[in-house]
Short mmCIF file of C-alpha atoms in Angstrom, two decimals:
data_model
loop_
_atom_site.label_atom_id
_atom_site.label_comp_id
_atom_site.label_asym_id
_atom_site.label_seq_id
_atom_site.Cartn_x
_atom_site.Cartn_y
_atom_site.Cartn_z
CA UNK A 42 246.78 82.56 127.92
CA UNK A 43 250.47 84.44 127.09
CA UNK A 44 249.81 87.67 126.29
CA UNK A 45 252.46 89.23 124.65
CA UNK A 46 252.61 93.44 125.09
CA UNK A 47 255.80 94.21 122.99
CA UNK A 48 256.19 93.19 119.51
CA UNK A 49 256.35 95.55 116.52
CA UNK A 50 256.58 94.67 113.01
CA UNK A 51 260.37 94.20 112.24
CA UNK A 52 259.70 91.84 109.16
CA UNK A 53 257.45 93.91 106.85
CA UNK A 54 257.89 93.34 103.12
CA UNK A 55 260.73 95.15 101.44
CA UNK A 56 258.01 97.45 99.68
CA UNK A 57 257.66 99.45 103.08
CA UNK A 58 261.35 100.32 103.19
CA UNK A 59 261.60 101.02 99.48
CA UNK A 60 258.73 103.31 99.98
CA UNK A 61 260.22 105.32 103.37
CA UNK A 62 263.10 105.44 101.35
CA UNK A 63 261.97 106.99 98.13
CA UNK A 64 259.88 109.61 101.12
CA UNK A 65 263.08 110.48 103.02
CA UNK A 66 264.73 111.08 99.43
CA UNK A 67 262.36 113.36 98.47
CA UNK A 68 262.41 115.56 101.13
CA UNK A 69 264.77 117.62 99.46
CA UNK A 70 262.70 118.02 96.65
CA UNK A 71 259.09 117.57 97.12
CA UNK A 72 257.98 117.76 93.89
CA UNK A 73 259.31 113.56 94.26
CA UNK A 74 257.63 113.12 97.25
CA UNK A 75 255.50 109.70 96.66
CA UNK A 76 252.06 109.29 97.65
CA UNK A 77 250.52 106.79 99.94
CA UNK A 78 248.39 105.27 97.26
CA UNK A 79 251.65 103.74 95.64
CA UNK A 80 252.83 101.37 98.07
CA UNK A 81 251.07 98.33 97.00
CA UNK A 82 250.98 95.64 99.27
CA UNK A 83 249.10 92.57 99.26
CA UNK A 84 247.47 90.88 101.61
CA UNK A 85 249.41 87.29 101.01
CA UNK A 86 252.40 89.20 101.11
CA UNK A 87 251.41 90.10 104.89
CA UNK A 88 250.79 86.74 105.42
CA UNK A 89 254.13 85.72 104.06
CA UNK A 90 255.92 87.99 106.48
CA UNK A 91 253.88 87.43 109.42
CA UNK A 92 253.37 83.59 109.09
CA UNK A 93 257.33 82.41 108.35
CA UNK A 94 258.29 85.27 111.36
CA UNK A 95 256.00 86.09 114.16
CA UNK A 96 253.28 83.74 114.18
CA UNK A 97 256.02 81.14 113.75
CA UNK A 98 257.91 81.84 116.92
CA UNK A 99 254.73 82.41 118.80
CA UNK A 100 254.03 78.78 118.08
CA UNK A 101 257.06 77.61 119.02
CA UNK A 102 257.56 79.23 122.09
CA UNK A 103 254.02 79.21 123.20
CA UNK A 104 252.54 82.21 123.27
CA UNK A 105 249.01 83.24 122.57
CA UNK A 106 248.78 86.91 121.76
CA UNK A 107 250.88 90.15 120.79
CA UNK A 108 250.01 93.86 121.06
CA UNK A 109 251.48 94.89 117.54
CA UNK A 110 253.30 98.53 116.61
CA UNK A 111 255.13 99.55 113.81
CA UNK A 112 258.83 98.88 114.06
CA UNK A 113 260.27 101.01 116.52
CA UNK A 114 263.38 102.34 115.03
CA UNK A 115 261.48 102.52 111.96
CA UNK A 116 259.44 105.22 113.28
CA UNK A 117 262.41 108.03 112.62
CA UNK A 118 260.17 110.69 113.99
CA UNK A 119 263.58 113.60 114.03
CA UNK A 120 263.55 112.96 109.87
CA UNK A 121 261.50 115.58 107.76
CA UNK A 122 258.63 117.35 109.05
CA UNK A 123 255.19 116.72 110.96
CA UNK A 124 253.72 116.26 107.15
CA UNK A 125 256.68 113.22 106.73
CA UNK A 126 255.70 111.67 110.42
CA UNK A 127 252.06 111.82 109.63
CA UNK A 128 252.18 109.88 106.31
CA UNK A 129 254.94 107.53 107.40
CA UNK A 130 252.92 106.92 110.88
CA UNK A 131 249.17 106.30 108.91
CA UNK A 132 250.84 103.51 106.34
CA UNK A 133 252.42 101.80 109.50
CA UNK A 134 249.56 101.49 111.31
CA UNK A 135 247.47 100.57 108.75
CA UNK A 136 249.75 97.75 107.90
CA UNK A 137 249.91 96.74 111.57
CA UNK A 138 244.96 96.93 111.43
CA UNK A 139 245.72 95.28 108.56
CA UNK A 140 247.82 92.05 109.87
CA UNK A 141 245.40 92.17 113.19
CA UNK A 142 242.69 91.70 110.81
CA UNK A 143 244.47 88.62 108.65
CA UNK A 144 245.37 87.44 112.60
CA UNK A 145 242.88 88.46 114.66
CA UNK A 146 243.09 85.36 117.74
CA UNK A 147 247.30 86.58 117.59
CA UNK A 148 247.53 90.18 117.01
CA UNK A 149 245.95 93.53 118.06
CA UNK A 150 247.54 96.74 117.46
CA UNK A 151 249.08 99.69 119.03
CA UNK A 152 249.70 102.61 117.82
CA UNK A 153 252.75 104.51 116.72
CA UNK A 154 251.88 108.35 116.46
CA UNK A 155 253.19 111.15 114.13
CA UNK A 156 255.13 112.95 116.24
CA UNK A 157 258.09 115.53 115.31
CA UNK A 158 260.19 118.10 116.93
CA UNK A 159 259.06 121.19 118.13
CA UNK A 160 255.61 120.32 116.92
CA UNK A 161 252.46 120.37 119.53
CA UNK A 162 251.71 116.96 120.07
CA UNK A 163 248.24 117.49 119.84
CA UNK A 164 248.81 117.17 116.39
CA UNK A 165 248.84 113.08 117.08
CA UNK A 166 245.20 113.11 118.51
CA UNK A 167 243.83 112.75 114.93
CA UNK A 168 246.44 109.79 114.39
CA UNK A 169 245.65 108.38 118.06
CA UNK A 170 241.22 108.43 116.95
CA UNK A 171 241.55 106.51 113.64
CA UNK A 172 243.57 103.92 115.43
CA UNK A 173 241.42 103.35 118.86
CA UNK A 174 237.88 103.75 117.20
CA UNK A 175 238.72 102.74 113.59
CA UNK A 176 241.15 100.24 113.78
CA UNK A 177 240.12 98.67 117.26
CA UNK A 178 243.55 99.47 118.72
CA UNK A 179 244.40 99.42 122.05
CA UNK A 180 247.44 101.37 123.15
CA UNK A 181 250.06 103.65 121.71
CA UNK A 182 253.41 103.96 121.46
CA UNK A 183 254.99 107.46 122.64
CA UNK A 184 258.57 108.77 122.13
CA UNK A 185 259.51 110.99 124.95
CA UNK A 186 262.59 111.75 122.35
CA UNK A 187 261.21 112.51 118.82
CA UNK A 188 264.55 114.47 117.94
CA UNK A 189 266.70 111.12 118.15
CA UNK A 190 268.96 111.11 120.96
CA UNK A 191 269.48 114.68 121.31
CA UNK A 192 266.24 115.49 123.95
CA UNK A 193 265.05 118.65 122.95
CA UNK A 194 261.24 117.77 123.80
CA UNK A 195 259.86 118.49 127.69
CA UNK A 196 260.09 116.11 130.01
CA UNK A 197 256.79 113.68 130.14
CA UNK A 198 255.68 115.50 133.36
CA UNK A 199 255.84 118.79 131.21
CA UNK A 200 252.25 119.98 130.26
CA UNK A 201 253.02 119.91 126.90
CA UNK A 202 252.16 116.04 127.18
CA UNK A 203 248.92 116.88 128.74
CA UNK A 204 246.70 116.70 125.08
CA UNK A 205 248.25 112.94 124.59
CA UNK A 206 247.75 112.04 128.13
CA UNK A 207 244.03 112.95 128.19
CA UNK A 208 243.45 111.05 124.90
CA UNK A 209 244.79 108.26 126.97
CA UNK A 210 242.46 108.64 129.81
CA UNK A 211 239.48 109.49 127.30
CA UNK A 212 240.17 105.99 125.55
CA UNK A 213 241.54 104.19 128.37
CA UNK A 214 245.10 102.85 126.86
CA UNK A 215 248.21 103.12 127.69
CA UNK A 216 251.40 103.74 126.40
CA UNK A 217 254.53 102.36 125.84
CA UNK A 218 257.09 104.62 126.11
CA UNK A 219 259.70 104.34 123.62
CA UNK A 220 262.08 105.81 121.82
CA UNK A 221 263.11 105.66 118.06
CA UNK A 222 266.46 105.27 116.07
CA UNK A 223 269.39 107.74 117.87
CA UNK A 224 271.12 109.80 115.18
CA UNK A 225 273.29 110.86 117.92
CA UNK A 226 276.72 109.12 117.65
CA UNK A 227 277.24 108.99 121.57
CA UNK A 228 273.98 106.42 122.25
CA UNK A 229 273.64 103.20 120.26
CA UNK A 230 270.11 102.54 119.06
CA UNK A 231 269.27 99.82 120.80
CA UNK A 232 272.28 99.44 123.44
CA UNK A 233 272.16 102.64 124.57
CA UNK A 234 270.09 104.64 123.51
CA UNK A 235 266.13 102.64 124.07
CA UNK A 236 267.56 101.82 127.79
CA UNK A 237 268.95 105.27 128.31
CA UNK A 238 265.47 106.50 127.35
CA UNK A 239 263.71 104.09 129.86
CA UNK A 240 265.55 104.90 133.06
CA UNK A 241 265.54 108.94 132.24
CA UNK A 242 261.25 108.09 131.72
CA UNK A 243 261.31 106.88 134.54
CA UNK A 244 263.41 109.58 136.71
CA UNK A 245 261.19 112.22 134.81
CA UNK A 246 258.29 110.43 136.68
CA UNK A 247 259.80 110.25 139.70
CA UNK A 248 260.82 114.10 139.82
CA UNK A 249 257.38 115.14 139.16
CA UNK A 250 253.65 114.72 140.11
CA UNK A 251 252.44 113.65 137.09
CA UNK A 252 249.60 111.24 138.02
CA UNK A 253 248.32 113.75 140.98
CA UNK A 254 246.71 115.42 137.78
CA UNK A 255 246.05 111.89 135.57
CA UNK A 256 245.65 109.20 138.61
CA UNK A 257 244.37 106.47 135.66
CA UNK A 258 247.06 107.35 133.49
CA UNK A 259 248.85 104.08 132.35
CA UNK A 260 252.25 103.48 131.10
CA UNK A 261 254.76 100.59 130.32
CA UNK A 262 258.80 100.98 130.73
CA UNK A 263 259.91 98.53 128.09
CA UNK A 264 263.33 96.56 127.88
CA UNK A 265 262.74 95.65 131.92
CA UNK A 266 262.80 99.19 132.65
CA UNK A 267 266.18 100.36 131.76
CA UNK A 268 268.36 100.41 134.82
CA UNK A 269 265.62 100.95 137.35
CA UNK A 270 265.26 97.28 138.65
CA UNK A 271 269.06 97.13 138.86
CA UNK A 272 269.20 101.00 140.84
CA UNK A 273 266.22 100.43 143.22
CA UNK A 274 267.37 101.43 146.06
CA UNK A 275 269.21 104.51 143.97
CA UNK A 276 265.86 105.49 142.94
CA UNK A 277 264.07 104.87 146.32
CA UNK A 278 266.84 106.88 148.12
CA UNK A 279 265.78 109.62 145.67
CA UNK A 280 262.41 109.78 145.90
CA UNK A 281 262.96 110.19 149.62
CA UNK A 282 265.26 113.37 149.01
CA UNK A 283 263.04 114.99 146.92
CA UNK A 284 260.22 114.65 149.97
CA UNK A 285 258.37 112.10 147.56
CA UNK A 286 255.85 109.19 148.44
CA UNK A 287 256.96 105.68 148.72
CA UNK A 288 257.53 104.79 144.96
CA UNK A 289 255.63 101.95 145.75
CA UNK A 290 252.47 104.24 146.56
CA UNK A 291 254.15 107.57 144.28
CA UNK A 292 254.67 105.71 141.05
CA UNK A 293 254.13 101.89 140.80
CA UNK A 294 250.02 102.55 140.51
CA UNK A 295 250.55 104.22 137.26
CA UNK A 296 253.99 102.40 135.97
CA UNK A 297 254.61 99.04 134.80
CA UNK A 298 257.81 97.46 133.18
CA UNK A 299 258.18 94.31 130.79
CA UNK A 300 260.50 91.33 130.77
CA UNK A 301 262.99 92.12 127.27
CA UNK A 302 265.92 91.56 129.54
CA UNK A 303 267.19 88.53 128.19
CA UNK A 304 269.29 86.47 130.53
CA UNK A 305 267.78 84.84 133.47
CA UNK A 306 269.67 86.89 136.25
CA UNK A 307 267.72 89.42 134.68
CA UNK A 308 264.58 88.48 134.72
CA UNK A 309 265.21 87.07 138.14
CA UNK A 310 266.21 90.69 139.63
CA UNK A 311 263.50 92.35 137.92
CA UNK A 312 261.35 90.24 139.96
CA UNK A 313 262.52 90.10 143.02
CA UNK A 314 263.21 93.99 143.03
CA UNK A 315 259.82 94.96 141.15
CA UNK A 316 256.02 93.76 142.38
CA UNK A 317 254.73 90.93 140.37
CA UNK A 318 251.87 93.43 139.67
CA UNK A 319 254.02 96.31 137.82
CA UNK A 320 255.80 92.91 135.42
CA UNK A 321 254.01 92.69 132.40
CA UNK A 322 255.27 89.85 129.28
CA UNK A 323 257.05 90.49 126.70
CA UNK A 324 259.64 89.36 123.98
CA UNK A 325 260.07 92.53 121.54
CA UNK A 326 260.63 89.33 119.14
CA UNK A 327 262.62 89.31 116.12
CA UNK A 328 263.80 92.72 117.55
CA UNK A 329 266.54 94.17 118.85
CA UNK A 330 268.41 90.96 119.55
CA UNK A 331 267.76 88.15 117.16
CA UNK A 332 270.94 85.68 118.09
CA UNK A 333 271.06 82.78 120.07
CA UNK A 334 272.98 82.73 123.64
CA UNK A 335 276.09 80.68 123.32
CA UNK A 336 275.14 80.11 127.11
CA UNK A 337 272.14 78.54 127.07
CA UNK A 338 271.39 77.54 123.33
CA UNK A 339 268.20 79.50 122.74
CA UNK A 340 267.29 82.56 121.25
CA UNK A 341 267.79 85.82 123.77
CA UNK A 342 265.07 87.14 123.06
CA UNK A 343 262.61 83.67 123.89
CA UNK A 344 261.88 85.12 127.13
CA UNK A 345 258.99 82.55 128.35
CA UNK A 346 261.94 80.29 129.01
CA UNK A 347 263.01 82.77 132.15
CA UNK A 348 259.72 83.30 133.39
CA UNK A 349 259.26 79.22 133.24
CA UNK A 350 262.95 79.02 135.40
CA UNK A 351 262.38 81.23 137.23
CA UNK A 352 262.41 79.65 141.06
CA UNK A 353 260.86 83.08 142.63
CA UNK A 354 257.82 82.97 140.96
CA UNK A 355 254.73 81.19 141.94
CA UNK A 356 252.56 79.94 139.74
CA UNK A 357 249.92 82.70 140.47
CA UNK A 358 252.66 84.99 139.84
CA UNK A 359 253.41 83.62 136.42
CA UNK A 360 249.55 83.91 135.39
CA UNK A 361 249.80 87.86 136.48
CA UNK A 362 252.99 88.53 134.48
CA UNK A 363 251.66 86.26 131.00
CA UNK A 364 247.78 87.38 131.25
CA UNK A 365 246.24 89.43 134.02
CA UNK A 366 248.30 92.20 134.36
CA UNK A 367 248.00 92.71 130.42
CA UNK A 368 244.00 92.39 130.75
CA UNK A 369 244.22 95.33 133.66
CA UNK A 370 246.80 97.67 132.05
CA UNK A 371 245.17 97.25 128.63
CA UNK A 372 241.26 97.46 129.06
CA UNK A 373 240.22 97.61 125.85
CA UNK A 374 241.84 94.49 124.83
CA UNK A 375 240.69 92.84 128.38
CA UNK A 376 237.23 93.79 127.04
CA UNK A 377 237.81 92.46 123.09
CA UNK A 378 239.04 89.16 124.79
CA UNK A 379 236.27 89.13 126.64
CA UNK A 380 233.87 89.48 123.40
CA UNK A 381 235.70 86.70 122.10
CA UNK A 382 235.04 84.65 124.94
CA UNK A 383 238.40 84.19 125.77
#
């Protein structure tokens, strides 16, 4: 079985947009400020965007299964206030329950919470319950960077993460940690900015002793971990300054990364450098990089194709990365598979 941890729901109907729009619009006059109960979407219109899109490219690339979220630079959490995030955040998620529940051998969700600046995040807990008990999900999606590229929160060792990161441990998930669109003009969304915010994750990690006080708590480094496979040594040499543990004892227990790298050098440093154990699958497909390598022929972001070239791996390796090291970092969906009899 492929398990797939990182896709989000880039190709939702236009009716989601038009809605966020008409929302963002009317935050300067909330008298205009539409409800929830008018975005109309139909089920066969989920279908239609999942079925010619997702579930299409699973098929063709062979995988089996993908932890859905809510488009990531969709989530916007700097615009408007906690009220905007909250409403924005519940129609997402219900729209990613709602295509787990049309797709239910392909998708299972994860949530993306309704976080803003400045605001206590235990204002998310509410957000975090309807999605783990109501909606069966089984992770979350948290943005170290809610203010867009301009890091104004604490760092994630900070205790104002703790509420979040006993929710976690309550529920058993993890999270992904990523970021949402930059509205600062120095980072790039995606080029920048999302790989930016995965190497300073993991440095805030490193400089702290985060898991001394949450030894089960779980999270995933997307986009191969930012520049930490390629800086190793950088980051060993670090931890040893700073009178830390081995990273491979300090950090790698609670920290895992996954493969949206993209080019086979990549995926063939990440590794070599990184314990098959801490390399979890994933394509963020039909994401950040939709095009085809001129290279190769075949879409970047079909990234099966390097784990299949790879000539490191071992077979048992290759089961670890596409299926058991998703069943042990995500429990709850070890133990829905597992209901399934799969």
């Amino acid at each position: 079985m492929i398990i797939d941890c990182h896709g989000h729901y880039t190709t939702a109907p236009k009716a989601l947009e038009a809605w966020r729009n008409r929302q963002i619009a009317a935050i300067k006059d909330p008298s205009q400020m539409p409800r929830a109960s008018e975005l109309v979407i139909s089920d066969d219109e989920l279908r239609e965007s999942i079925e010619a899109n997702q579930l299409a490219k699973m098929r063709e690339r062979g995988s089996d299964l993908t932890i859905f979220s809510p488009r990531a630079s969709f989530m916007a959490h700097h615009i408007g206030d906690f009220q905007v995030s909250s409403t924005w955040a519940a129609i997402c998620n219900e729209l990613c329950h709602r295509v787990s529940k049309l797709f239910p051998d392909h998708f299972i969700g994860a949530a993306m919470l309704p976080q803003s600046p400045g605001v206590d995040p235990r204002t998310c807990i509410a957000e975090i319950d309807t999605c783990v008990r109501d909606y069966g999900f089984v992770a979350i999606n948290l943005n170290p960077d809610p203010s867009g590229g301009h890091w104004k929160e604490p760092p994630l060792s900070d205790r104002h993460w703790y509420p979040i990161y006993e929710k976690m441990v309550e529920y058993d998930i993890p999270a992904m940690i990523h970021v949402s669109t930059s509205c600062n003009a120095c980072f790039h969304t995606t080029g920048a900015h999302y790989l930016n915010a995965d190497t300073t994750a993991f440095m805030q990690c490193l400089t702290a002793d985060l898991f001394k006080d949450f030894p089960t708590l779980k999270f995933v480094i997307p986009h191969g971990g930012g520049a930490v496979p390629y800086h190793w040594g950088r980051f060993r040499g670090l931890a040893q300054e700073l009178k830390k543990p081995l990273l491979k004892d300090h950090l790698l227990n609670n920290i895992h990364f996954d493969t949206c790298v993209y080019h086979q050098p990549g995926i063939d440093l990440l590794t070599k450098v990184i314990p098959v154990d801490n390399i979890l699958f994933a394509s963020e497909m039909i994401g950040a990089v939709r095009g085809i390598d001129p290279e190769t022929g075949f879409h970047y972001d079909d990234t099966k194709r390097y784990i299949e070239a790879s000539t490191i791996l071992t077979a048992a390796d290759r089961h670890k990365i596409y299926e058991g090291n998703a069943r042990r970092v995500y429990p709850r969906l070890d133990a829905e598979l597992k209901r399934r009899g799969r």
